[in-house]
């Protein structure tokens, strides 16, 4: 997202930066704003993962960047995605935004299916050396209606 140090950024902008741009700075800023530090937020993430039944997940950071003790499974990420979509419907439209401009920098959503299939509306892409390219998606609400 290229958030300037010590600047004030609206939560909505940070959410778009996290979801659309995969902005690690947005993730860390949100984590610190919610829990006081990224480490404290990670503790909350791991408690919530356990509450959701994510038995094969351990978070070590808010960004998803690789770490030897940071891991999950497709099943667990599916549980997390279902909970987010169910419990926070107001943010669901953010997953279908194709690009977002912040700080005079426009960045595309890395989910290329948004351009290829009108019935796909998100949810998240990722890449690490160990996992390769990953995608969590769902058919759009319009298709399910």
Coordinates of C-alpha atoms in Angstrom, one line a residue:
X1 CA 0.0 0.0 0.0
X2 CA 3.0 2.3 0.6
X3 CA 1.5 3.8 3.8
X4 CA 3.7 6.7 5.0
X5 CA 5.1 6.3 8.5
X6 CA 3.2 8.1 11.2
X7 CA 0.3 8.9 8.8
X8 CA -3.4 8.5 9.6
X9 CA -5.1 6.1 7.3
X10 CA -8.8 5.2 7.4
X11 CA -9.7 1.6 8.3
X12 CA -11.6 1.2 5.0
X13 CA -8.4 2.2 3.1
X14 CA -6.4 -0.3 5.1
X15 CA -8.9 -3.0 4.5
X16 CA -8.8 -2.4 0.7
X17 CA -5.0 -2.3 0.9
X18 CA -5.0 -5.6 2.7
X19 CA -7.6 -7.4 0.5
X20 CA -7.0 -5.9 -2.9
X21 CA -3.3 -5.0 -2.9
X22 CA -2.1 -7.7 -0.5
X23 CA -0.4 -4.9 1.4
X24 CA 1.7 -6.2 4.3
X25 CA 1.9 -2.6 5.7
X26 CA -1.9 -2.6 5.8
X27 CA -2.0 -5.9 7.7
X28 CA 0.6 -4.8 10.3
X29 CA -1.1 -1.4 10.7
X30 CA -4.5 -3.0 11.3
X31 CA -3.0 -5.6 13.7
X32 CA -1.2 -2.9 15.7
X33 CA -4.4 -0.8 15.8
X34 CA -6.5 -3.6 17.0
X35 CA -4.2 -5.3 19.5
X36 CA -1.5 -2.8 20.2
X37 CA 1.2 -4.9 18.5
X38 CA 1.5 -7.4 15.8
X39 CA 2.5 -10.1 18.3
X40 CA -0.6 -9.5 20.5
X41 CA -2.7 -9.7 17.3
X42 CA -1.1 -13.0 16.3
X43 CA -2.2 -14.3 19.7
X44 CA -5.7 -13.3 18.9
X45 CA -5.5 -14.9 15.5
X46 CA -4.4 -18.2 17.0
X47 CA -7.2 -18.1 19.6
X48 CA -9.7 -17.5 16.9
X49 CA -8.3 -20.2 14.7
X50 CA -8.8 -22.7 17.6
X51 CA -12.3 -21.4 18.2
X52 CA -13.1 -22.0 14.5
X53 CA -11.8 -25.5 14.6
X54 CA -8.7 -24.8 12.5
X55 CA -6.7 -27.7 14.0
X56 CA -3.7 -27.5 11.5
X57 CA -3.0 -23.8 11.7
X58 CA -0.5 -21.7 13.5
X59 CA 0.0 -18.0 12.8
X60 CA 3.3 -16.2 13.6
X61 CA 2.5 -12.9 11.8
X62 CA -0.4 -10.9 10.4
X63 CA 0.8 -10.9 6.8
X64 CA 1.1 -14.6 6.0
X65 CA 4.8 -14.1 5.1
X66 CA 6.8 -17.3 5.4
X67 CA 8.1 -18.4 8.8
X68 CA 9.1 -21.9 9.9
X69 CA 6.4 -22.0 12.5
X70 CA 3.6 -20.4 10.4
X71 CA 1.4 -22.9 8.6
X72 CA -2.1 -23.8 7.7
X73 CA -4.1 -26.2 5.4
X74 CA -6.6 -25.6 2.6
X75 CA -9.3 -27.0 4.9
X76 CA -8.5 -24.6 7.7
X77 CA -8.3 -21.6 5.4
X78 CA -11.7 -22.7 4.1
X79 CA -13.1 -22.6 7.6
X80 CA -11.6 -19.1 8.1
X81 CA -13.0 -17.8 4.8
X82 CA -16.5 -19.2 5.5
X83 CA -16.4 -17.5 8.9
X84 CA -15.3 -14.1 7.5
X85 CA -17.9 -14.2 4.7
X86 CA -20.6 -15.2 7.2
X87 CA -19.7 -12.9 10.1
X88 CA -18.6 -9.8 8.3
X89 CA -20.9 -9.4 5.2
X90 CA -20.2 -5.7 5.0
X91 CA -16.7 -6.4 3.7
X92 CA -17.7 -9.0 1.2
X93 CA -17.8 -6.4 -1.7
X94 CA -14.2 -5.5 -1.1
X95 CA -13.1 -8.9 -2.4
X96 CA -14.4 -8.1 -5.9
X97 CA -12.5 -4.8 -6.4
X98 CA -10.2 -5.2 -9.4
X99 CA -7.8 -2.4 -8.4
X100 CA -7.2 0.1 -5.7
X101 CA -5.4 3.4 -5.7
X102 CA -3.8 4.7 -2.6
X103 CA -0.9 7.2 -2.2
X104 CA -1.1 7.9 -6.0
X105 CA -0.2 4.2 -6.7
X106 CA -2.8 2.0 -8.4
X107 CA -2.4 -1.7 -7.8
X108 CA -4.4 -4.6 -9.3
X109 CA -6.1 -7.3 -7.4
X110 CA -3.9 -10.4 -7.9
X111 CA -7.0 -12.6 -8.4
X112 CA -7.1 -12.8 -12.2
X113 CA -10.4 -14.7 -12.1
X114 CA -12.1 -11.4 -11.4
X115 CA -11.4 -10.4 -15.0
X116 CA -12.1 -13.9 -16.5
X117 CA -15.3 -15.0 -14.8
X118 CA -18.2 -12.7 -13.9
X119 CA -19.3 -15.2 -11.3
X120 CA -16.2 -15.1 -9.2
X121 CA -15.9 -12.3 -6.6
X122 CA -12.8 -13.0 -4.5
X123 CA -11.5 -13.9 -1.9
X124 CA -7.6 -14.0 -1.6
X125 CA -4.5 -15.0 -3.4
X126 CA -1.0 -15.7 -2.1
X127 CA 2.4 -17.0 -2.9
X128 CA 5.2 -18.5 -0.9
X129 CA 8.2 -20.6 -2.0
X130 CA 7.0 -23.6 -0.1
X131 CA 3.3 -23.4 -1.1
X132 CA 3.6 -21.9 -4.5
X133 CA 0.6 -19.9 -5.9
X134 CA -2.6 -20.2 -3.8
X135 CA -6.2 -19.0 -4.2
X136 CA -9.2 -19.0 -2.0
X137 CA -12.4 -18.1 -3.9
X138 CA -16.1 -18.7 -4.1
X139 CA -18.8 -18.1 -6.7
X140 CA -20.3 -14.7 -6.4
X141 CA -23.5 -14.1 -4.5
X142 CA -25.2 -13.3 -7.8
X143 CA -24.6 -16.8 -9.1
X144 CA -25.8 -18.4 -5.9
X145 CA -29.0 -16.4 -5.8

